Every structure is written in structure tokens, then in C-alpha cells.
Amino acid sequence: MQKAIYTTVGIDELLSHVQALKGVGARFVQMHAERNVDDGTYRLVYTFINVHAAQEHIAQDGSYAIENLVVEGIDRYQEIPSISSYYPAVFPFENEVHDLFGLAITDMQIDFKGFFYQVSTAEPMSVITPEVKAAREKAMKVRAAAEAKARKAAAEKAAAAAAAAGEGAASAAAAQPAAAAGSDAQHDDAAAKAALKAAEMEAKLAAMDPEKAAKVRAALAAKAARDKQKEEA
């Protein structure tokens, strides 16, 4: 049995309430807007499930509570802060609210780092396993570090080329270092993508049955050995 809880908050209180829900492990479910035909204002409803509390309640009596944050009296031209920095999966809902009603939602974060609201267990309490979460976070860090390294290297080499070239021939002298920087950046990007792909595979393996995961790992290792032999031949 589901129990719906509605909490009305001001637009300036929205992010602090969302942050609090995020802090206790609540899962975002959906968000929608409604237009008040009497005065033309809008009502926003954000829906969450407090996963940890819900799991306890389901174990006890089969019930859990759906928590809703309600923002009333929104003017069409009022800026609404996006909650996507806490819950990236809200983006399609916020985007739809903007497209349907023209409401101004600010600071949307739309970079999903290659993952879009993925879950790994059966509903209704779908959650990401610790192994999958750790693999994703590792992949994100590896890619971010590689991208930062590539940008820094490109900037340093471009600056060095400009300083060494002199004012008259700066463009010609900078061409080769710039190309080298681009090559390094491509190499780092390729390494980051490879690391991300490996982490994604580990995430998938972590969610598999151990026996099946072992067979997949063995097959991947055999393929890697064959590819290496071809490169060395």
C-alpha cells in the first residue's frame, strides 16, 4: 500500500528540501506542472521515494510512502531552480515543463556522464548496487582526469609555441606544437574512453550471476590475448 505525503514549499526553499531528501537516500520518481485556471499560476509537484525507509516499511507491512514537494503560485516568468544537480534524471521532466508551459527553469545539468537513470534490481524499489555505483564513479573520475590533463597539456604547449615563435612568425611556429597537443589530447581521450568502457563492463559484470560473470571475464581475457597476438604479429 502506498501513502502519499505532500509538503508545500516556497520556490526559495525547494533546493534545500531536495538536498535533504538526497541526503537520506530518497529516489527521484517524477516531476510535473499544473496550471491553475482561476489565476493562471502554476503548480509544480516533485515526487520521491525514501528508498531506505520504504524498504523497511515494505518488509514490515507491505506499505511505503511517496513523498511529494509542492511549489504553488508560480508565475510564468518566474525563474525556477533546476534540481538536476541533485537528481540528473529530472532533466526530461523539467525540459517537458519548459516546452509545454514555457516556464523558465534555470541551471539544468544535462551531462549524464554516459549513464541515464539506470537501475539494476526489480521494481518497485529499484536501486543501483554498490558495485555498479563504485564502477561508474571510478569511470567518471578517470575520464575527468584525462580530459583535464589533455586540456592542460594543450594550453601549455600552445603558450610555449606562441612565446617561442615571435610576433612575426607566431602562427607558423605554433602549428607543430598545436598538432602535437592535439595528438596528446586524442591519446588521453582514447585512454579515458577505454577506461570508461572497462568500468562499464565491470559494472555489468558486478550485476551478473557470479558464475556467468566468470565465464564472461574468461571470454574477454581470451579475446584480449588474441588481439594482442595480432598486434605483435
Short mmCIF file of C-alpha atoms in Angstrom, two decimals:
data_model
loop_
_atom_site.label_atom_id
_atom_site.label_comp_id
_atom_site.label_asym_id
_atom_site.label_seq_id
_atom_site.Cartn_x
_atom_site.Cartn_y
_atom_site.Cartn_z
CA MET A 1 0.00 0.00 0.00
CA GLN A 2 1.33 3.42 -0.95
CA LYS A 3 0.83 6.51 1.19
CA ALA A 4 1.23 9.91 -0.46
CA ILE A 5 2.74 12.73 1.57
CA TYR A 6 2.52 16.29 0.20
CA THR A 7 4.71 19.08 1.56
CA THR A 8 4.20 22.61 0.24
CA VAL A 9 7.42 24.59 -0.01
CA GLY A 10 8.37 28.03 -1.32
CA ILE A 11 10.36 28.35 -4.51
CA ASP A 12 13.31 29.63 -2.46
CA GLU A 13 13.10 26.54 -0.22
CA LEU A 14 12.93 23.95 -2.98
CA LEU A 15 16.65 23.15 -3.29
CA SER A 16 17.20 22.82 0.45
CA HIS A 17 14.32 20.31 0.71
CA VAL A 18 15.62 18.38 -2.30
CA GLN A 19 19.10 18.32 -0.79
CA ALA A 20 17.66 16.93 2.44
CA LEU A 21 15.84 14.15 0.55
CA LYS A 22 19.01 13.35 -1.36
CA GLY A 23 20.89 13.17 1.93
CA VAL A 24 18.63 10.42 3.27
CA GLY A 25 18.83 8.38 0.07
CA ALA A 26 15.48 9.29 -1.48
CA ARG A 27 14.99 8.30 -5.12
CA PHE A 28 13.50 10.74 -7.62
CA VAL A 29 10.40 9.39 -9.37
CA GLN A 30 8.87 12.18 -11.45
CA MET A 31 8.05 15.87 -11.69
CA HIS A 32 5.15 17.66 -13.37
CA ALA A 33 3.45 21.05 -13.66
CA GLU A 34 -0.21 22.02 -13.49
CA ARG A 35 -1.87 25.31 -14.47
CA ASN A 36 -4.38 26.91 -12.14
CA VAL A 37 -7.25 28.00 -14.40
CA ASP A 38 -8.51 30.50 -11.81
CA ASP A 39 -5.49 32.78 -11.62
CA GLY A 40 -3.15 31.47 -14.33
CA THR A 41 -0.37 30.48 -11.94
CA TYR A 42 1.39 27.13 -12.00
CA ARG A 43 1.87 24.34 -9.51
CA LEU A 44 4.95 22.12 -9.55
CA VAL A 45 4.98 18.67 -7.97
CA TYR A 46 8.22 16.73 -7.38
CA THR A 47 7.79 13.07 -6.38
CA PHE A 48 10.31 10.95 -4.45
CA ILE A 49 10.54 7.63 -2.64
CA ASN A 50 12.65 7.44 0.51
CA VAL A 51 14.26 4.17 -0.52
CA HIS A 52 15.76 3.06 2.79
CA ALA A 53 12.66 3.89 4.82
CA ALA A 54 10.43 2.32 2.20
CA GLN A 55 12.37 -0.94 2.21
CA GLU A 56 11.89 -1.17 5.98
CA HIS A 57 8.17 -0.47 5.71
CA ILE A 58 7.68 -2.96 2.90
CA ALA A 59 9.38 -5.65 5.00
CA GLN A 60 7.08 -4.86 7.92
CA ASP A 61 3.64 -4.35 6.40
CA GLY A 62 3.99 -4.05 2.62
CA SER A 63 3.47 -0.27 2.61
CA TYR A 64 5.67 2.68 1.78
CA ALA A 65 5.26 6.42 1.41
CA ILE A 66 5.63 8.51 -1.74
CA GLU A 67 6.87 11.96 -0.75
CA ASN A 68 5.87 14.98 -2.84
CA LEU A 69 7.27 18.50 -2.74
CA VAL A 70 4.70 21.02 -3.98
CA VAL A 71 5.50 24.56 -5.13
CA GLU A 72 2.40 26.73 -5.56
CA GLY A 73 1.73 30.08 -7.22
CA ILE A 74 4.48 30.02 -9.85
CA ASP A 75 4.33 32.93 -12.26
CA ARG A 76 5.06 32.14 -15.90
CA TYR A 77 8.07 34.45 -15.91
CA GLN A 78 9.45 33.39 -12.54
CA GLU A 79 12.78 31.54 -12.55
CA ILE A 80 12.62 28.01 -11.16
CA PRO A 81 15.89 26.43 -9.99
CA SER A 82 16.61 23.06 -11.58
CA ILE A 83 17.10 20.14 -9.19
CA SER A 84 19.19 18.26 -11.78
CA SER A 85 22.41 18.90 -9.85
CA TYR A 86 20.96 16.54 -7.21
CA TYR A 87 18.89 14.28 -9.48
CA PRO A 88 20.07 14.26 -13.14
CA ALA A 89 17.07 12.12 -14.13
CA VAL A 90 14.76 15.11 -13.60
CA PHE A 91 16.04 16.73 -16.79
CA PRO A 92 13.45 15.24 -19.23
CA PHE A 93 10.65 16.29 -16.87
CA GLU A 94 11.99 19.83 -16.43
CA ASN A 95 12.55 20.10 -20.16
CA GLU A 96 8.98 18.98 -20.82
CA VAL A 97 7.62 21.52 -18.33
CA HIS A 98 9.57 24.22 -20.16
CA ASP A 99 8.34 23.06 -23.58
CA LEU A 100 4.70 22.62 -22.58
CA PHE A 101 4.22 25.66 -20.34
CA GLY A 102 7.14 27.94 -21.17
CA LEU A 103 8.29 28.01 -17.55
CA ALA A 104 11.84 29.26 -17.00
CA ILE A 105 13.89 26.53 -15.30
CA THR A 106 17.46 27.66 -14.66
CA ASP A 107 20.79 25.82 -14.34
CA MET A 108 19.74 22.49 -15.85
CA GLN A 109 22.56 19.93 -15.66
CA ILE A 110 22.22 17.67 -18.70
CA ASP A 111 25.56 15.81 -18.73
CA PHE A 112 24.68 12.28 -17.60
CA LYS A 113 28.33 11.12 -17.86
CA GLY A 114 27.21 8.33 -20.14
CA PHE A 115 24.61 6.96 -17.72
CA PHE A 116 20.92 7.79 -17.84
CA TYR A 117 18.88 6.86 -14.78
CA GLN A 118 19.92 3.21 -14.86
CA VAL A 119 18.70 0.79 -12.24
CA SER A 120 19.69 -2.79 -11.60
CA THR A 121 17.06 -4.51 -9.48
CA ALA A 122 13.36 -5.19 -9.79
CA GLU A 123 10.71 -2.58 -9.08
CA PRO A 124 9.20 -1.03 -7.07
CA MET A 125 12.40 -0.31 -5.12
CA SER A 126 14.90 -0.24 -7.97
CA VAL A 127 18.32 0.78 -6.71
CA ILE A 128 21.87 0.79 -8.03
CA THR A 129 24.09 -1.80 -6.37
CA PRO A 130 27.21 -0.57 -4.55
CA GLU A 131 29.43 -2.38 -7.08
CA VAL A 132 27.78 -0.68 -10.05
CA LYS A 133 27.84 2.70 -8.31
CA ALA A 134 31.55 2.35 -7.50
CA ALA A 135 32.40 1.33 -11.07
CA ARG A 136 30.51 4.29 -12.51
CA GLU A 137 32.15 6.76 -10.14
CA LYS A 138 35.59 5.35 -10.96
CA ALA A 139 34.93 5.69 -14.69
CA MET A 140 33.77 9.28 -14.27
CA LYS A 141 36.90 10.20 -12.30
CA VAL A 142 39.22 8.56 -14.83
CA ARG A 143 37.57 10.36 -17.72
CA ALA A 144 37.52 13.71 -15.92
CA ALA A 145 41.21 13.39 -15.02
CA ALA A 146 42.15 12.51 -18.60
CA GLU A 147 40.16 15.41 -20.00
CA ALA A 148 41.73 17.85 -17.55
CA LYS A 149 45.21 16.55 -18.36
CA ALA A 150 44.59 16.92 -22.10
CA ARG A 151 43.31 20.48 -21.74
CA LYS A 152 46.25 21.48 -19.56
CA ALA A 153 48.80 19.94 -21.91
CA ALA A 154 47.26 21.62 -24.95
CA ALA A 155 47.20 25.00 -23.23
CA GLU A 156 50.81 24.74 -22.04
CA LYS A 157 52.12 23.70 -25.45
CA ALA A 158 50.18 26.41 -27.24
CA ALA A 159 51.52 29.03 -24.82
CA ALA A 160 55.08 27.76 -25.22
CA ALA A 161 54.76 27.81 -29.01
CA ALA A 162 53.44 31.36 -29.04
CA ALA A 163 56.27 32.56 -26.80
CA ALA A 164 58.99 30.86 -28.87
CA ALA A 165 57.65 31.84 -32.27
CA GLY A 166 58.00 35.61 -32.00
CA GLU A 167 55.42 38.10 -33.13
CA GLY A 168 56.19 37.83 -36.85
CA ALA A 169 56.03 34.02 -37.21
CA ALA A 170 53.81 33.02 -34.32
CA SER A 171 51.24 31.23 -36.47
CA ALA A 172 53.74 29.08 -38.38
CA ALA A 173 55.78 28.15 -35.33
CA ALA A 174 52.69 27.27 -33.33
CA ALA A 175 51.36 24.83 -35.92
CA GLN A 176 53.55 21.87 -34.98
CA PRO A 177 53.20 22.18 -31.17
CA ALA A 178 49.45 22.67 -31.57
CA ALA A 179 49.27 19.49 -33.64
CA ALA A 180 51.31 17.65 -31.01
CA ALA A 181 48.99 18.93 -28.31
CA GLY A 182 46.03 17.74 -30.33
CA SER A 183 47.64 14.33 -30.72
CA ASP A 184 48.27 14.09 -26.98
CA ALA A 185 44.71 15.17 -26.28
CA GLN A 186 43.39 12.48 -28.63
CA HIS A 187 45.60 9.88 -26.95
CA ASP A 188 44.34 10.90 -23.49
CA ASP A 189 40.77 10.93 -24.72
CA ALA A 190 41.18 7.44 -26.17
CA ALA A 191 42.65 6.23 -22.88
CA ALA A 192 39.76 7.78 -20.96
CA LYS A 193 37.20 6.15 -23.26
CA ALA A 194 38.93 2.79 -22.87
CA ALA A 195 38.93 3.14 -19.09
CA LEU A 196 35.26 4.14 -19.14
CA LYS A 197 34.38 1.14 -21.33
CA ALA A 198 36.25 -1.17 -18.96
CA ALA A 199 34.48 0.31 -15.95
CA GLU A 200 31.10 -0.02 -17.64
CA MET A 201 31.84 -3.70 -18.34
CA GLU A 202 32.82 -4.21 -14.70
CA ALA A 203 29.53 -2.60 -13.70
CA LYS A 204 27.64 -5.05 -15.89
CA LEU A 205 29.66 -7.99 -14.57
CA ALA A 206 29.01 -6.92 -10.98
CA ALA A 207 25.27 -7.14 -11.61
CA MET A 208 25.51 -10.64 -13.16
CA ASP A 209 25.31 -14.03 -11.56
CA PRO A 210 28.89 -14.82 -10.33
CA GLU A 211 29.19 -17.97 -12.44
CA LYS A 212 28.06 -16.18 -15.60
CA ALA A 213 30.33 -13.22 -14.82
CA ALA A 214 33.32 -15.57 -14.52
CA LYS A 215 32.60 -17.03 -17.97
CA VAL A 216 32.28 -13.56 -19.50
CA ARG A 217 35.57 -12.47 -17.90
CA ALA A 218 37.30 -15.56 -19.29
CA ALA A 219 35.95 -14.86 -22.78
CA LEU A 220 37.07 -11.23 -22.60
CA ALA A 221 40.54 -12.26 -21.44
CA ALA A 222 40.86 -14.74 -24.33
CA LYS A 223 39.79 -12.09 -26.83
CA ALA A 224 42.30 -9.61 -25.41
CA ALA A 225 45.07 -12.21 -25.76
CA ARG A 226 44.11 -12.86 -29.41
CA ASP A 227 44.04 -9.15 -30.19
CA LYS A 228 47.47 -8.69 -28.62
CA GLN A 229 48.92 -11.54 -30.71
CA LYS A 230 47.55 -9.96 -33.89
CA GLU A 231 49.13 -6.59 -32.99
CA GLU A 232 52.51 -8.20 -32.31
CA ALA A 233 52.46 -10.32 -35.47
#
